[in-house]
Amino acid sequence: MEQNTIDALRAGLDAAGVPYQEQEPLSAHTTFKIGGPAAFFIRPTREEELCKAVTLCKSLSVPCYILGNGSNILFGDKGWNGAVICLAGMKGEIQQEGDTLRAPAGMPLSMLCMAALQAGLTGLEFAYGIPGSVGGAVYMNAGAYGGEMKDHLLWVEYLAPTGEIVRLEQEQLSLSYRHSRFMEEGMQGSCIVRAAFGLQRGEKAAIQSEMDRILNQRRQKQPLEYPSAGSTFKRPQGAFAAQLIDKCGLKGFTVGGAQVSEKHAGFVINTGKATCADVLELTRQVRECVQEKTGYLLELEVRQLP
């Protein structure tokens, strides 16, 4: 960014009373623990502040990235020469109307699952342990253990370029495997504000038991003890990425501080000092090897920003 843009953004945020930091290391805010500094790291606490921050960035043509819990994202080693707007500090509570739960986008997905449990509502057990926010999970239609967000999502409200909050019903969101309308041209950069989920009545004991079972499976099979961005590759049609990678003998394959997990080949982990360059080179070689030996071309699930 040019200095006059930096000055204008700083002045605008100060005038609006929106909390922010400059040159904040993104490695401190992602589950991968990788990433250089963001020119501006903005932390709105209320919807009004969020709207002001997004509108200001757009008016100044400042590149803007909306960050939730920091999972499923790989920032570059040089950082982000723009504004990262973090929703993790947004105040908001889950609201219940019958069998429907409404949750703010910045809320950790695990908190939504716990709220469903306390309300005796079943349907979100599959999502327990997914290390993301409600908004991030909706954005990519996150899924695990046979369930996806689209199975129970009713509607989403997002901040449009006009500054208005717009609601889209489930059928308007183009939801499919690891995809939503928000990933498509013209919608990228839209800021999800909240979402509503339609669930079913269930027995608390049964819901708790299923959540415990899924969490135990995650702990046994996934390298949760290491920083990662979750599943690194999308599931190719007719196969499983982890099985293909394992078949190619790539478990434990390492580039710098990045490694294909020896516990689960579908995860690339940060063994301590991995850089973005390490991860990109490792995934390039993994994709090349898998395609050469199996014919499958793996696609990254992790979003990568320069």
Short mmCIF file of C-alpha atoms in Angstrom, two decimals:
data_model
loop_
_atom_site.label_atom_id
_atom_site.label_comp_id
_atom_site.label_asym_id
_atom_site.label_seq_id
_atom_site.Cartn_x
_atom_site.Cartn_y
_atom_site.Cartn_z
CA MET A 1 0.00 0.00 0.00
CA GLU A 2 1.11 3.54 -0.67
CA GLN A 3 1.77 5.78 2.31
CA ASN A 4 -1.24 8.02 1.64
CA THR A 5 -3.50 4.93 1.67
CA ILE A 6 -1.94 3.74 4.92
CA ASP A 7 -2.46 7.16 6.48
CA ALA A 8 -6.07 7.33 5.29
CA LEU A 9 -6.90 3.85 6.57
CA ARG A 10 -5.27 4.55 9.92
CA ALA A 11 -7.16 7.85 10.26
CA GLY A 12 -10.46 6.26 9.25
CA LEU A 13 -10.14 3.39 11.72
CA ASP A 14 -9.16 5.78 14.51
CA ALA A 15 -12.11 8.05 13.77
CA ALA A 16 -14.50 5.09 13.75
CA GLY A 17 -13.05 3.68 16.96
CA VAL A 18 -12.30 0.30 15.37
CA PRO A 19 -9.47 -1.62 17.12
CA TYR A 20 -6.48 -2.54 14.93
CA GLN A 21 -2.78 -3.27 14.92
CA GLU A 22 -0.16 -2.64 12.28
CA GLN A 23 2.40 -5.19 11.09
CA GLU A 24 0.81 -7.94 13.17
CA PRO A 25 2.34 -11.43 12.56
CA LEU A 26 -0.30 -13.65 10.98
CA SER A 27 1.47 -16.73 12.29
CA ALA A 28 -0.01 -15.84 15.68
CA HIS A 29 -3.56 -16.04 14.32
CA THR A 30 -3.61 -19.19 12.19
CA THR A 31 -3.73 -22.86 13.13
CA PHE A 32 -0.77 -23.48 10.80
CA LYS A 33 1.35 -20.95 12.77
CA ILE A 34 2.73 -19.67 9.46
CA GLY A 35 2.58 -16.22 7.88
CA GLY A 36 4.32 -12.87 7.82
CA PRO A 37 2.81 -9.59 9.04
CA ALA A 38 -0.45 -8.02 7.96
CA ALA A 39 -0.13 -4.32 7.17
CA PHE A 40 -3.36 -3.84 9.17
CA PHE A 41 -4.90 -6.43 11.48
CA ILE A 42 -8.38 -5.16 12.32
CA ARG A 43 -10.36 -6.54 15.26
CA PRO A 44 -13.97 -5.33 15.24
CA THR A 45 -15.97 -6.22 18.34
CA ARG A 46 -19.42 -5.23 17.06
CA GLU A 47 -21.29 -5.48 13.78
CA GLU A 48 -21.22 -1.70 13.42
CA GLU A 49 -17.41 -1.71 13.62
CA LEU A 50 -17.22 -4.54 11.10
CA CYS A 51 -19.37 -2.65 8.61
CA LYS A 52 -17.27 0.50 9.04
CA ALA A 53 -13.99 -1.40 8.58
CA VAL A 54 -15.11 -3.25 5.45
CA THR A 55 -16.63 -0.12 3.90
CA LEU A 56 -13.50 1.89 4.63
CA CYS A 57 -11.21 -0.73 3.08
CA LYS A 58 -13.37 -0.91 -0.04
CA SER A 59 -13.47 2.88 -0.39
CA LEU A 60 -9.66 3.00 -0.27
CA SER A 61 -9.23 -0.09 -2.52
CA VAL A 62 -7.32 -1.85 0.26
CA PRO A 63 -7.03 -5.63 -0.25
CA CYS A 64 -9.12 -7.18 2.50
CA TYR A 65 -9.23 -10.72 3.90
CA ILE A 66 -11.86 -11.86 6.41
CA LEU A 67 -10.37 -14.16 9.04
CA GLY A 68 -12.30 -16.40 11.41
CA ASN A 69 -10.52 -18.94 13.57
CA GLY A 70 -7.49 -19.00 11.25
CA SER A 71 -7.89 -22.59 10.07
CA ASN A 72 -7.73 -23.75 6.43
CA ILE A 73 -5.55 -20.77 5.46
CA LEU A 74 -1.90 -20.45 4.50
CA PHE A 75 -0.51 -16.91 4.45
CA GLY A 76 2.69 -16.09 2.62
CA ASP A 77 6.00 -15.57 4.38
CA LYS A 78 6.02 -11.90 3.36
CA GLY A 79 2.62 -11.41 4.92
CA TRP A 80 -0.42 -9.57 3.59
CA ASN A 81 -0.04 -6.06 2.21
CA GLY A 82 -3.55 -5.06 3.05
CA ALA A 83 -6.08 -5.49 5.83
CA VAL A 84 -6.97 -8.70 7.62
CA ILE A 85 -10.29 -8.30 9.43
CA CYS A 86 -10.51 -10.82 12.24
CA LEU A 87 -13.98 -11.81 13.41
CA ALA A 88 -12.78 -13.81 16.42
CA GLY A 89 -13.41 -10.91 18.80
CA MET A 90 -16.92 -10.14 17.55
CA LYS A 91 -19.41 -10.10 20.38
CA GLY A 92 -22.55 -12.10 19.82
CA GLU A 93 -24.59 -14.90 21.28
CA ILE A 94 -26.35 -17.90 19.88
CA GLN A 95 -30.09 -17.35 19.57
CA GLN A 96 -32.57 -20.20 19.63
CA GLU A 97 -36.04 -20.26 18.12
CA GLY A 98 -37.56 -23.71 18.48
CA ASP A 99 -35.26 -26.11 16.64
CA THR A 100 -33.31 -23.30 14.92
CA LEU A 101 -30.00 -21.89 16.13
CA ARG A 102 -28.58 -18.59 14.86
CA ALA A 103 -24.89 -17.97 15.42
CA PRO A 104 -22.44 -15.11 14.65
CA ALA A 105 -19.87 -15.87 11.98
CA GLY A 106 -16.84 -15.37 14.24
CA MET A 107 -17.96 -17.94 16.81
CA PRO A 108 -15.86 -21.13 16.98
CA LEU A 109 -17.76 -24.03 15.44
CA SER A 110 -17.18 -26.09 18.58
CA MET A 111 -19.19 -23.53 20.61
CA LEU A 112 -22.13 -23.89 18.22
CA CYS A 113 -21.96 -27.67 18.63
CA MET A 114 -21.93 -27.33 22.42
CA ALA A 115 -24.91 -24.97 22.29
CA ALA A 116 -26.82 -27.52 20.21
CA LEU A 117 -25.99 -30.17 22.81
CA GLN A 118 -27.22 -28.00 25.69
CA ALA A 119 -30.44 -27.32 23.78
CA GLY A 120 -30.96 -31.03 23.09
CA LEU A 121 -30.67 -30.52 19.32
CA THR A 122 -29.04 -33.08 17.06
CA GLY A 123 -27.46 -32.71 13.63
CA LEU A 124 -24.17 -30.90 14.21
CA GLU A 125 -22.26 -33.69 15.96
CA PHE A 126 -20.13 -34.26 12.84
CA ALA A 127 -18.72 -30.74 13.15
CA TYR A 128 -17.46 -31.11 16.70
CA GLY A 129 -13.70 -30.70 16.64
CA ILE A 130 -13.49 -28.97 13.25
CA PRO A 131 -11.03 -26.14 14.02
CA GLY A 132 -12.87 -23.31 12.35
CA SER A 133 -15.44 -20.57 12.85
CA VAL A 134 -19.10 -20.69 11.91
CA GLY A 135 -18.52 -18.30 9.00
CA GLY A 136 -15.50 -20.19 7.72
CA ALA A 137 -17.35 -23.50 7.90
CA VAL A 138 -20.24 -22.07 5.90
CA TYR A 139 -17.88 -20.41 3.41
CA MET A 140 -16.30 -23.74 2.43
CA ASN A 141 -19.24 -26.00 3.31
CA ALA A 142 -17.07 -27.82 5.82
CA GLY A 143 -17.78 -31.45 6.46
CA ALA A 144 -16.58 -34.57 8.25
CA TYR A 145 -17.77 -38.01 9.29
CA GLY A 146 -20.57 -38.11 6.73
CA GLY A 147 -22.01 -34.66 7.43
CA GLU A 148 -21.72 -31.22 5.81
CA MET A 149 -22.83 -27.74 6.83
CA LYS A 150 -25.34 -27.68 3.97
CA ASP A 151 -27.26 -30.53 5.61
CA HIS A 152 -28.62 -28.16 8.27
CA LEU A 153 -27.90 -24.62 7.03
CA LEU A 154 -31.08 -22.54 6.59
CA TRP A 155 -29.75 -19.13 5.62
CA VAL A 156 -26.72 -16.85 5.75
CA GLU A 157 -26.51 -13.10 6.22
CA TYR A 158 -23.52 -11.27 4.77
CA LEU A 159 -22.24 -7.74 4.35
CA ALA A 160 -22.76 -6.66 0.74
CA PRO A 161 -20.55 -4.07 -1.06
CA THR A 162 -23.40 -1.57 -0.62
CA GLY A 163 -22.93 -1.78 3.15
CA GLU A 164 -26.24 -3.58 3.62
CA ILE A 165 -26.73 -6.89 5.42
CA VAL A 166 -28.19 -9.31 2.85
CA ARG A 167 -29.77 -12.69 3.55
CA LEU A 168 -29.36 -15.68 1.23
CA GLU A 169 -31.43 -18.81 1.68
CA GLN A 170 -29.74 -22.21 1.58
CA GLU A 171 -30.86 -22.93 -1.98
CA GLN A 172 -29.22 -19.69 -3.16
CA LEU A 173 -25.76 -20.63 -1.85
CA SER A 174 -24.65 -23.18 -4.50
CA LEU A 175 -23.46 -25.55 -1.81
CA SER A 176 -21.49 -28.61 -2.87
CA TYR A 177 -18.37 -30.48 -1.74
CA ARG A 178 -16.08 -27.85 -0.11
CA HIS A 179 -17.77 -25.11 -2.10
CA SER A 180 -20.26 -22.30 -1.68
CA ARG A 181 -21.37 -19.30 -3.70
CA PHE A 182 -19.04 -17.14 -1.61
CA MET A 183 -16.07 -18.72 -3.43
CA GLU A 184 -17.38 -17.72 -6.84
CA GLU A 185 -16.46 -14.67 -8.89
CA GLY A 186 -18.30 -11.60 -7.74
CA MET A 187 -18.81 -12.93 -4.22
CA GLN A 188 -15.21 -13.37 -3.11
CA GLY A 189 -14.38 -11.02 -0.27
CA SER A 190 -17.97 -10.95 0.97
CA CYS A 191 -18.15 -10.99 4.75
CA ILE A 192 -20.48 -13.55 6.30
CA VAL A 193 -22.05 -12.07 9.43
CA ARG A 194 -24.28 -14.85 10.80
CA ALA A 195 -25.95 -18.10 9.87
CA ALA A 196 -28.98 -20.14 10.95
CA PHE A 197 -29.21 -23.90 11.29
CA GLY A 198 -32.29 -26.11 11.41
CA LEU A 199 -31.80 -29.08 13.73
CA GLN A 200 -33.88 -31.86 15.27
CA ARG A 201 -34.80 -32.75 18.81
CA GLY A 202 -32.62 -35.44 20.33
CA GLU A 203 -31.49 -36.99 23.58
CA LYS A 204 -28.65 -35.09 25.22
CA ALA A 205 -26.93 -38.29 26.31
CA ALA A 206 -26.94 -39.66 22.75
CA ILE A 207 -25.71 -36.35 21.31
CA GLN A 208 -22.90 -36.17 23.88
CA SER A 209 -21.92 -39.78 23.18
CA GLU A 210 -21.67 -39.13 19.44
CA MET A 211 -19.64 -35.95 19.96
CA ASP A 212 -17.27 -37.83 22.29
CA ARG A 213 -16.92 -40.64 19.74
CA ILE A 214 -16.06 -38.25 16.92
CA LEU A 215 -13.60 -36.26 19.04
CA ASN A 216 -11.86 -39.46 20.15
CA GLN A 217 -11.53 -40.55 16.53
CA ARG A 218 -10.00 -37.21 15.66
CA ARG A 219 -7.47 -37.52 18.47
CA GLN A 220 -6.55 -41.06 17.50
CA LYS A 221 -6.27 -40.54 13.75
CA GLN A 222 -5.29 -36.90 13.26
CA PRO A 223 -2.04 -35.11 14.22
CA LEU A 224 -3.74 -32.61 16.53
CA GLU A 225 -0.53 -32.19 18.50
CA TYR A 226 1.05 -30.28 15.58
CA PRO A 227 0.05 -27.01 13.91
CA SER A 228 -1.73 -27.60 10.61
CA ALA A 229 -4.52 -26.17 8.49
CA GLY A 230 -6.58 -29.35 8.72
CA SER A 231 -7.03 -31.62 5.71
CA THR A 232 -4.60 -30.36 3.09
CA PHE A 233 -6.12 -31.84 -0.06
CA LYS A 234 -9.67 -32.23 -1.31
CA ARG A 235 -11.04 -35.72 -1.78
CA PRO A 236 -10.70 -36.66 -5.46
CA GLN A 237 -13.66 -38.35 -7.08
CA GLY A 238 -13.45 -42.09 -6.61
CA ALA A 239 -10.58 -42.05 -4.10
CA PHE A 240 -9.28 -40.61 -0.84
CA ALA A 241 -6.33 -38.21 -0.79
CA ALA A 242 -4.75 -39.70 2.35
CA GLN A 243 -4.85 -43.23 0.92
CA LEU A 244 -3.26 -42.12 -2.35
CA ILE A 245 -0.49 -40.25 -0.55
CA ASP A 246 0.15 -43.20 1.77
CA LYS A 247 0.18 -45.60 -1.19
CA CYS A 248 2.95 -43.48 -2.73
CA GLY A 249 5.05 -43.93 0.42
CA LEU A 250 4.94 -40.25 1.32
CA LYS A 251 4.09 -40.42 5.02
CA GLY A 252 6.82 -38.54 6.85
CA PHE A 253 8.04 -36.81 3.65
CA THR A 254 9.58 -33.52 4.72
CA VAL A 255 10.56 -30.21 3.15
CA GLY A 256 12.13 -27.80 5.62
CA GLY A 257 9.80 -27.63 8.60
CA ALA A 258 6.77 -28.98 6.70
CA GLN A 259 5.96 -32.67 6.81
CA VAL A 260 3.35 -35.11 5.57
CA SER A 261 2.01 -36.40 8.87
CA GLU A 262 3.13 -39.91 9.79
CA LYS A 263 -0.18 -40.28 11.63
CA HIS A 264 -2.51 -39.18 8.81
CA ALA A 265 -1.18 -38.67 5.29
CA GLY A 266 -3.94 -36.19 4.47
CA PHE A 267 -2.41 -33.62 6.82
CA VAL A 268 0.63 -31.45 6.19
CA ILE A 269 1.98 -30.35 9.57
CA ASN A 270 4.31 -27.66 10.84
CA THR A 271 6.98 -29.48 12.82
CA GLY A 272 8.12 -26.22 14.39
CA LYS A 273 9.69 -23.81 11.94
CA ALA A 274 7.86 -24.40 8.68
CA THR A 275 7.51 -21.55 6.21
CA CYS A 276 4.87 -21.02 3.56
CA ALA A 277 7.54 -21.80 0.97
CA ASP A 278 8.19 -25.16 2.69
CA VAL A 279 4.52 -26.09 2.58
CA LEU A 280 4.06 -25.05 -1.05
CA GLU A 281 7.12 -27.00 -2.18
CA LEU A 282 6.08 -30.06 -0.22
CA THR A 283 2.52 -30.02 -1.60
CA ARG A 284 3.86 -29.48 -5.12
CA GLN A 285 6.05 -32.57 -4.86
CA VAL A 286 3.26 -34.62 -3.27
CA ARG A 287 0.81 -33.70 -6.03
CA GLU A 288 3.41 -34.47 -8.70
CA CYS A 289 4.26 -37.85 -7.18
CA VAL A 290 0.63 -38.88 -6.68
CA GLN A 291 -0.31 -37.94 -10.22
CA GLU A 292 2.66 -39.80 -11.67
CA LYS A 293 2.04 -42.98 -9.67
CA THR A 294 -1.76 -43.10 -9.49
CA GLY A 295 -3.11 -40.78 -12.18
CA TYR A 296 -4.99 -38.65 -9.67
CA LEU A 297 -4.35 -34.91 -9.58
CA LEU A 298 -4.87 -33.69 -6.03
CA GLU A 299 -6.38 -30.26 -5.43
CA LEU A 300 -5.46 -28.18 -2.40
CA GLU A 301 -8.23 -27.71 0.14
CA VAL A 302 -6.21 -25.19 2.12
CA ARG A 303 -6.64 -21.64 0.86
CA GLN A 304 -3.32 -19.95 0.06
CA LEU A 305 -2.77 -16.21 -0.02
CA PRO A 306 0.46 -14.56 -1.19
#
